[in-house]
mmCIF file of C-alpha atoms (C1' of nucleotides) in Angstrom:
data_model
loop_
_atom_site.group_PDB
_atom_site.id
_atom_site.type_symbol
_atom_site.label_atom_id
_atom_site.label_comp_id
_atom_site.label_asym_id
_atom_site.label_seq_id
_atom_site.Cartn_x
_atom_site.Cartn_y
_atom_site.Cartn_z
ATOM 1 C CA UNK A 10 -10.171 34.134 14.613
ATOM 2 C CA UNK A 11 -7.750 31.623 15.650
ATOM 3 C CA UNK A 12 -10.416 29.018 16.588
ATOM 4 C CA UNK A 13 -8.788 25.825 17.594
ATOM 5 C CA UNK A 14 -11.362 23.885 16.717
ATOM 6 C CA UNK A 15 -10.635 25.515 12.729
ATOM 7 C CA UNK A 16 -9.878 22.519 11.247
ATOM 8 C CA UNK A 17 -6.634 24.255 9.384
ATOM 9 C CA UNK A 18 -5.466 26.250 12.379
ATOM 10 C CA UNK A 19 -2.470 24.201 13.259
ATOM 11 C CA UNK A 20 -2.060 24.494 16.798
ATOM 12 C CA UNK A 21 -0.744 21.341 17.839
ATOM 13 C CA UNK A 22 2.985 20.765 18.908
ATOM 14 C CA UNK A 23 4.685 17.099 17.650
ATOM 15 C CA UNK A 24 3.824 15.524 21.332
ATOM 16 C CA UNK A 25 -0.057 16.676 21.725
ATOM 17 C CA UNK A 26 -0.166 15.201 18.149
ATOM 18 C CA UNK A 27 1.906 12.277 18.843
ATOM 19 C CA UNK A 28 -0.603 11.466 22.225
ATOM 20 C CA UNK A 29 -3.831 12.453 20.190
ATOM 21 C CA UNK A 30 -2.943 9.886 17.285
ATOM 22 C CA UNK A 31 -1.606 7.533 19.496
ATOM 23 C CA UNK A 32 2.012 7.140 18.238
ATOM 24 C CA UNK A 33 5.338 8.145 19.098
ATOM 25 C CA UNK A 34 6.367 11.435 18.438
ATOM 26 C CA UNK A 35 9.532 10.382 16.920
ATOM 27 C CA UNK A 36 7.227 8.347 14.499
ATOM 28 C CA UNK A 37 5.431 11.653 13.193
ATOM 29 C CA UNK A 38 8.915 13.028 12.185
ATOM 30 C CA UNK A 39 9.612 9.896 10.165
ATOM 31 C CA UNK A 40 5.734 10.574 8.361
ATOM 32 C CA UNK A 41 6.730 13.527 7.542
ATOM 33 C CA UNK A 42 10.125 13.054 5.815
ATOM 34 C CA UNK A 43 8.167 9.956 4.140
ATOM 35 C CA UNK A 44 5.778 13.020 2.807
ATOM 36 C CA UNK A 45 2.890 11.883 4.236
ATOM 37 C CA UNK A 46 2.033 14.471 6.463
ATOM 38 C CA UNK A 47 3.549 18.076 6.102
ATOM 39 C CA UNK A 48 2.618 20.055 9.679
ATOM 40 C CA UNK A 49 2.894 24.111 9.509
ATOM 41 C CA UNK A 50 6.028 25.187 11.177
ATOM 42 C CA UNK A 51 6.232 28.306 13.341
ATOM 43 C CA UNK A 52 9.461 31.023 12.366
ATOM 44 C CA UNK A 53 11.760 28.868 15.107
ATOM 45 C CA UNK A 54 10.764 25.714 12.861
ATOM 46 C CA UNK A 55 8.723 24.099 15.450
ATOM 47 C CA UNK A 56 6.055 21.973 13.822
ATOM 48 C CA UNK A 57 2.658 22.784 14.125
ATOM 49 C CA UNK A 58 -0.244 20.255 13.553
ATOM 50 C CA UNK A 59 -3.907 20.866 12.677
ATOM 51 C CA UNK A 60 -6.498 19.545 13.687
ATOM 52 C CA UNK A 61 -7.268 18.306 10.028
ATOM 53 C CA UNK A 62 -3.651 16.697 9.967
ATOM 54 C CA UNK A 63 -4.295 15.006 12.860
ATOM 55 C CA UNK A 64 -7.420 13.376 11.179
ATOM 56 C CA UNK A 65 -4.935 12.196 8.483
ATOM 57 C CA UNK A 66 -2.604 10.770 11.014
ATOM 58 C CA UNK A 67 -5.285 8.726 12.500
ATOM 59 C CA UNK A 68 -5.792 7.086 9.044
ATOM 60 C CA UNK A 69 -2.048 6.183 8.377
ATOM 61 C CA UNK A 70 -2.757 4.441 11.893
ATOM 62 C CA UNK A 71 -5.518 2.566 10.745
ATOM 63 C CA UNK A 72 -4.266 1.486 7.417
ATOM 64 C CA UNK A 73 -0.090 0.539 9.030
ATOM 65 C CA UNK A 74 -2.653 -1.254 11.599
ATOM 66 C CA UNK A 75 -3.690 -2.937 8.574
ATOM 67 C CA UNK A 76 -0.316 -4.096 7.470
ATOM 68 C CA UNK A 77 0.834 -1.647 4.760
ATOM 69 C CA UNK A 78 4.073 0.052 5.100
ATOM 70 C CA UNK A 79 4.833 3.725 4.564
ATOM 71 C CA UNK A 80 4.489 3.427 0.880
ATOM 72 C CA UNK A 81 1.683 1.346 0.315
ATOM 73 C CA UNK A 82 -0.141 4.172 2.455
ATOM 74 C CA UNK A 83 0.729 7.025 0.345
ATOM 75 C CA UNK A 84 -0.615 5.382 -2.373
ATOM 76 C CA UNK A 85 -3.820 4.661 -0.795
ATOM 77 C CA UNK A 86 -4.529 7.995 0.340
ATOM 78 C CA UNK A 87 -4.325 9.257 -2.953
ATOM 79 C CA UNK A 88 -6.188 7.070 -4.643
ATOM 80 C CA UNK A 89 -9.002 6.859 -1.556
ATOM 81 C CA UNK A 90 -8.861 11.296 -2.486
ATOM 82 C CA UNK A 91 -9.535 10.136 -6.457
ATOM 83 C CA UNK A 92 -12.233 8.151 -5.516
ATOM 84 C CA UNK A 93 -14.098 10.902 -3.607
ATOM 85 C CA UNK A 94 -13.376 13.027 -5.981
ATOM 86 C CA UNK A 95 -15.105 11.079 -8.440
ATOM 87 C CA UNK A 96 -17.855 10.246 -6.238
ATOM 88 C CA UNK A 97 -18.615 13.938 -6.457
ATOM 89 C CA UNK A 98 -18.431 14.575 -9.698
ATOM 90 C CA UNK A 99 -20.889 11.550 -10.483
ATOM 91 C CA UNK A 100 -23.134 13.053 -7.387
ATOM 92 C CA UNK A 101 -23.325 16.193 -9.510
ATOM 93 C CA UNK A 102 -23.883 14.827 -12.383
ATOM 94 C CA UNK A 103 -27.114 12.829 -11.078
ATOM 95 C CA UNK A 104 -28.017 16.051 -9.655
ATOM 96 C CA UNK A 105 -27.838 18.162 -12.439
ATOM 97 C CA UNK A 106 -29.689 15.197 -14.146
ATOM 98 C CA UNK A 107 -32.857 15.405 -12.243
ATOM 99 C CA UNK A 108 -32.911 19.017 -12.024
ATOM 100 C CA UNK A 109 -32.668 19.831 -15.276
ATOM 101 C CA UNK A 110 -33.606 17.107 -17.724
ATOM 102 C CA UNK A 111 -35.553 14.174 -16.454
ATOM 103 C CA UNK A 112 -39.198 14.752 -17.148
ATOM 104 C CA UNK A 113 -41.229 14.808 -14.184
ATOM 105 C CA UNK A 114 -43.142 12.362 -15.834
ATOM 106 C CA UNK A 115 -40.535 9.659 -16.166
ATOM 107 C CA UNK A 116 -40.248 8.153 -12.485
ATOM 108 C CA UNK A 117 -37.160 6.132 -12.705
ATOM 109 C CA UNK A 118 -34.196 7.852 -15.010
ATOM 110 C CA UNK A 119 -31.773 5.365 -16.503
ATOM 111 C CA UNK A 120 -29.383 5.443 -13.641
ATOM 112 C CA UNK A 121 -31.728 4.347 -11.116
ATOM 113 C CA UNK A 122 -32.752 1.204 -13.001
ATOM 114 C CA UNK A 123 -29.086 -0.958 -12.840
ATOM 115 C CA UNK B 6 -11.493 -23.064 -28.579
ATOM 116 C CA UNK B 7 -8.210 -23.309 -26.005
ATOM 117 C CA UNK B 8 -6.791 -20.265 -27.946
ATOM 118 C CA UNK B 9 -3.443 -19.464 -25.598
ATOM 119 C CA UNK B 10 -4.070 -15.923 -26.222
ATOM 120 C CA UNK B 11 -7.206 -16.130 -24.628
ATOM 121 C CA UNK B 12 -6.851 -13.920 -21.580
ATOM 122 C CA UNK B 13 -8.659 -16.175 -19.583
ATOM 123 C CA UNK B 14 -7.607 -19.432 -20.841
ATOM 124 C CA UNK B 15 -5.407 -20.760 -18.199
ATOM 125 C CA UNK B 16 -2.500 -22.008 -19.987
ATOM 126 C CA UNK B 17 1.260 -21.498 -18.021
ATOM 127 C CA UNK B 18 2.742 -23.695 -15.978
ATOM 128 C CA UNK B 19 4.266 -21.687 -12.564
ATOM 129 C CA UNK B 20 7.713 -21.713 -13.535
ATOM 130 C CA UNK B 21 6.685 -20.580 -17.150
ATOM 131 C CA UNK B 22 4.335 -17.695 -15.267
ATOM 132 C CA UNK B 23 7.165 -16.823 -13.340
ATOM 133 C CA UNK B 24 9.417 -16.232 -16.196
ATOM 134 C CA UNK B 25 6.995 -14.106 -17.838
ATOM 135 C CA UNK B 26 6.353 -12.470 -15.070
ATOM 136 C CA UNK B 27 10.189 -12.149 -13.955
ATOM 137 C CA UNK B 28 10.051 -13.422 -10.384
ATOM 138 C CA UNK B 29 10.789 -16.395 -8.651
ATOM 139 C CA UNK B 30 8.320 -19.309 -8.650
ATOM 140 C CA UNK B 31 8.210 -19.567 -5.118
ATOM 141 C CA UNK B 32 7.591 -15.991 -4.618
ATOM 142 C CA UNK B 33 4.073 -17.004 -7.251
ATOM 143 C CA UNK B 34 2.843 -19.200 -4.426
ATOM 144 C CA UNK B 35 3.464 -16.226 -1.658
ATOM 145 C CA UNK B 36 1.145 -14.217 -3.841
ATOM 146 C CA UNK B 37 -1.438 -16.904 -3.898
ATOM 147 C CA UNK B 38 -1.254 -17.600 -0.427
ATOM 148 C CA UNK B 39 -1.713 -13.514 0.308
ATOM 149 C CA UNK B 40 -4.440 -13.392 -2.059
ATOM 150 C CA UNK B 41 -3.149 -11.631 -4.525
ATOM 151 C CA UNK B 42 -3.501 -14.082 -7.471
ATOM 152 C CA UNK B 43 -5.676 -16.888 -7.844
ATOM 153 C CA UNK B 44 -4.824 -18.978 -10.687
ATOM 154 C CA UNK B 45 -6.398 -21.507 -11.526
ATOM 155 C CA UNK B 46 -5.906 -25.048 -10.836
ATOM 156 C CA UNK B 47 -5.281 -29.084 -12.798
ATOM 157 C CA UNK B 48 -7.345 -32.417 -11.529
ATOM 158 C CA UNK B 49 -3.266 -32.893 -10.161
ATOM 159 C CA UNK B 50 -3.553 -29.662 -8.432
ATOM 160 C CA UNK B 51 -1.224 -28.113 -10.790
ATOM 161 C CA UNK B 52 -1.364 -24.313 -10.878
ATOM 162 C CA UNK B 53 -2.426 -23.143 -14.236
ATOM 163 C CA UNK B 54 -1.945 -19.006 -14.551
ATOM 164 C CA UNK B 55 -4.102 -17.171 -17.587
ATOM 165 C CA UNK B 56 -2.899 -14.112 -19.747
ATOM 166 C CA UNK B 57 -5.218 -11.788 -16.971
ATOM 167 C CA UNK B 58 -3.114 -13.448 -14.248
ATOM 168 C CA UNK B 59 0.419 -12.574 -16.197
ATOM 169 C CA UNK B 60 -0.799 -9.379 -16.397
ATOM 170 C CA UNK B 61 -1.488 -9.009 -13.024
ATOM 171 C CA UNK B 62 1.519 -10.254 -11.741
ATOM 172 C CA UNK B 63 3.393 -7.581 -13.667
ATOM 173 C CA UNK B 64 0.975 -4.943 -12.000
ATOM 174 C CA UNK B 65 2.324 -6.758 -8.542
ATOM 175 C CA UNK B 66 6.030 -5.949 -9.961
ATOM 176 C CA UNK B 67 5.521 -2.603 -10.750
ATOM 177 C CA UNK B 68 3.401 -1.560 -7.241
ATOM 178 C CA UNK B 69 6.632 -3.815 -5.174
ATOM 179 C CA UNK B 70 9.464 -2.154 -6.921
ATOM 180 C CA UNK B 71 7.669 1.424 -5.700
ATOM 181 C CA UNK B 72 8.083 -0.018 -2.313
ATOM 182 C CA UNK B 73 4.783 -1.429 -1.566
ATOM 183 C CA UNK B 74 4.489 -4.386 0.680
ATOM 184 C CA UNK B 75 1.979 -7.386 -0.353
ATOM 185 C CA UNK B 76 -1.022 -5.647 2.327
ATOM 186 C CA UNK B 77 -0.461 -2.465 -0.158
ATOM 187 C CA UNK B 78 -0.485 -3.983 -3.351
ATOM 188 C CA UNK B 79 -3.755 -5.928 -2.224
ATOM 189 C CA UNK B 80 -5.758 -2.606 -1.285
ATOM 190 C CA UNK B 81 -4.237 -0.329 -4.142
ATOM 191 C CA UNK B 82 -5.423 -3.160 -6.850
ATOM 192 C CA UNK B 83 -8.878 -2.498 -5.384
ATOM 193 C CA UNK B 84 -8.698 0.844 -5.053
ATOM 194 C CA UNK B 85 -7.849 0.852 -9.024
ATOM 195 C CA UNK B 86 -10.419 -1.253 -10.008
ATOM 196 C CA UNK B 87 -13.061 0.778 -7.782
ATOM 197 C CA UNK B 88 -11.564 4.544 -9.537
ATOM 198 C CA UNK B 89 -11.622 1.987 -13.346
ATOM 199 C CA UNK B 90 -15.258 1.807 -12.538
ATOM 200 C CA UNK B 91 -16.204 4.993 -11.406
ATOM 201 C CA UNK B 92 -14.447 6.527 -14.409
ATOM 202 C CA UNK B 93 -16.767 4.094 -16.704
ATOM 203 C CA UNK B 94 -19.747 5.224 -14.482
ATOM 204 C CA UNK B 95 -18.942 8.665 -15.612
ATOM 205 C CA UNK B 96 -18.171 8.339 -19.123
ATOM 206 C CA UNK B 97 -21.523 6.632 -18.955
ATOM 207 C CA UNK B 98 -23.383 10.095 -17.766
ATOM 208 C CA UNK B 99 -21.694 12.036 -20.247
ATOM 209 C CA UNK B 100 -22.428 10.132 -23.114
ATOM 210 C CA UNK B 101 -26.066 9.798 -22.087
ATOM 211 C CA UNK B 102 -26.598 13.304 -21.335
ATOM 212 C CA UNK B 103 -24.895 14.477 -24.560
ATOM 213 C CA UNK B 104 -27.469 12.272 -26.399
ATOM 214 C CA UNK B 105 -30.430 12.586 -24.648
ATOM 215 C CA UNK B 106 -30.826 16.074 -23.440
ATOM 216 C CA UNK B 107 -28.074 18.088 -24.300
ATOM 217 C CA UNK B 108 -29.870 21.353 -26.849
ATOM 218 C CA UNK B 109 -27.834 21.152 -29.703
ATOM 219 C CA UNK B 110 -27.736 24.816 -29.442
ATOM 220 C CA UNK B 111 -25.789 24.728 -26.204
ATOM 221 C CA UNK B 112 -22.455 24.158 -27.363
ATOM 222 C CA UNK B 113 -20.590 23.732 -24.300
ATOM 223 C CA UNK B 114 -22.781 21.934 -21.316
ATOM 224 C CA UNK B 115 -22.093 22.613 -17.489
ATOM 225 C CA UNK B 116 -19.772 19.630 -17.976
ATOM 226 C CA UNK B 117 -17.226 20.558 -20.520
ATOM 227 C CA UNK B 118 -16.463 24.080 -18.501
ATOM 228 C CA UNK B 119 -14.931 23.185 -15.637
ATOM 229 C "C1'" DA C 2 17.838 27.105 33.700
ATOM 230 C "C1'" DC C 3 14.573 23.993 32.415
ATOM 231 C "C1'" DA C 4 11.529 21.802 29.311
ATOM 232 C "C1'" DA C 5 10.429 20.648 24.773
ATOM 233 C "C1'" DC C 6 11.703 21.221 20.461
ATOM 234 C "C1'" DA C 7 15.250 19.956 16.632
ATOM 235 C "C1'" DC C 8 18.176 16.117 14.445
ATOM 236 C "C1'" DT C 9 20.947 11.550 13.891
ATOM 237 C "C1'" DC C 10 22.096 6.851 15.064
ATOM 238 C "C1'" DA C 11 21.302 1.964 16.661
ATOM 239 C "C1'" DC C 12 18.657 -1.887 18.078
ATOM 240 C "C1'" DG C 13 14.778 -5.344 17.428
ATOM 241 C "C1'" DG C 14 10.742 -7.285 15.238
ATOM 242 C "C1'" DA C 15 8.241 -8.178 11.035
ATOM 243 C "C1'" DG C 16 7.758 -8.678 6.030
ATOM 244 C "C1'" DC C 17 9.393 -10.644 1.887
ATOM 245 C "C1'" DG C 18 12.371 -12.730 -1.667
ATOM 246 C "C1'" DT C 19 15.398 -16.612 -2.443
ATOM 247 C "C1'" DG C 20 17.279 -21.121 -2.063
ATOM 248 C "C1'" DA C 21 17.309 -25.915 -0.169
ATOM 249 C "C1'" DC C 22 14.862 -29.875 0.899
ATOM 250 C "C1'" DA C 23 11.532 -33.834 0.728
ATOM 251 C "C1'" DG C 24 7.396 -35.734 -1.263
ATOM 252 C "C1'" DT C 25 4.167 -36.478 -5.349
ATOM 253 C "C1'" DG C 26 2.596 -36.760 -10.088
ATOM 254 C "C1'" DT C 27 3.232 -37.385 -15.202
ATOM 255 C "C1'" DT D 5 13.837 -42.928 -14.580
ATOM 256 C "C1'" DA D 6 13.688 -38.163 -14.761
ATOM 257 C "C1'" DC D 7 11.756 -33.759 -14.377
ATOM 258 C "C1'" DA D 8 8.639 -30.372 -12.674
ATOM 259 C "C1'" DC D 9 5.193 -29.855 -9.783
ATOM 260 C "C1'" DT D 10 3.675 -29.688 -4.540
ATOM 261 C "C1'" DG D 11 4.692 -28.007 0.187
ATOM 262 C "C1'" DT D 12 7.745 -26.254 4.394
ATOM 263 C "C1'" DC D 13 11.816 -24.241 6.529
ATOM 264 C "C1'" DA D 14 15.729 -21.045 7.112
ATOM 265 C "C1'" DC D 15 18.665 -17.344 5.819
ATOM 266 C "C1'" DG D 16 19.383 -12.436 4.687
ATOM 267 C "C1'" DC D 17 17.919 -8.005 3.482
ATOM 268 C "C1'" DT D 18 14.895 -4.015 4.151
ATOM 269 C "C1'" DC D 19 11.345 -1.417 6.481
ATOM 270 C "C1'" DC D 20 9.667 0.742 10.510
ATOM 271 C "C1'" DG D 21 8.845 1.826 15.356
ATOM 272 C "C1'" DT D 22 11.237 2.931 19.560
ATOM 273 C "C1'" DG D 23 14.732 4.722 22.458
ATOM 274 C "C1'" DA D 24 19.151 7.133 23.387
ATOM 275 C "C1'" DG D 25 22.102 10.852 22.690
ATOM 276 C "C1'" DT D 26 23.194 15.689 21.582
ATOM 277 C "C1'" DG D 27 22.261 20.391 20.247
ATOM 278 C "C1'" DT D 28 18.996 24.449 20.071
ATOM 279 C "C1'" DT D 29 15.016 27.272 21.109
ATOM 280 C "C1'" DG D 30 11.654 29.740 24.026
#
DNA sequence: ACAACACTCACGGAGCGTGACAGTGT
DNA sequence: TACACTGTCACGCTCCGTGAGTGTTG
């Protein structure tokens, strides 16, 4: 239990974040009232980041790096979470496809031909 | 042929296309410079903006008065068109596997339960 | 008591919309 | 000639990162 390496266990504090994404710590408070990160808090309201938030932090660096502001990134996030989304749906549909329904005899279903 | 209502027929003038689009004409040629539009153009050089391009121009509106800067706008279009195209890539399954292999006798496939 | 957390405020650079200006085309 | 296009430049506002300052927590 309590593996910090658990991709949920939030066991960074704001300045181990703020050095592990590369940005001023001051800068992770202003993410967060923006709502795009939201670190656990401990019961004297100190915040707490995983290491899955740190991940996200990294890719509000790239995309800022990028030019977008605060909003623009919110945005993106969500939509780059509805496109893997749908990626796995359509993965599982092809799946499903050629395990249950595509003869064995037809080599190429329709979806591999365009 | 040259129908106006042609959504590709290039047809407004910038000032006109700005007034449709309720923004200033200069701001038109920021867009184009950013990449954001591409209208097309006279033998005089003239920028000539379809019924697509109005259209997108309003979808430029909308994402900037969220709070977007131009480097957002630009990525969340794509992002848009890429989730427009997945969702077509998906309809695409369903309607293929309801007509090809679906048993009639199966009312509800794997798909319509979750 | 000290260090690191919490929060708010102010400065500076960059992005962007708007207007002014000069030149060109119809 | 006159008007609307072309471009560039400058002003002002907002956004955002950074630092300072102060209070609180462990």
């Amino acid at each position: 239990m309590a593996n910090p390496r658990d991709p949920l266990q939030a066991v960074f504090v704001i300045s181990v974040a703020a050095e592990l994404a590369g940005v001023h710590p001051q800068t992770l408070r202003i993410y967060e009232r923006k709502g795009l990160v939201d670190p656990a808090r401990t019961g004297g309201n100190s915040r707490r980041y995983s290491e899955a938030d740190i991940e996200r932090l990294r890719r509000i660096q790239e995309l800022t790096n990028d030019g977008l502001n605060l909003a623009g990134v919110k945005r993106v996030m969500a939509l780059e979470d509805e496109v893997v989304h749908l990626r796995e749906r359509l993965a599982e549909f092809e799946r499903r496809y050629r395990r249950d329904l595509v003869p064995v005899s037809q080599a190429r279903p329709w979806f591999d031909r365009g």
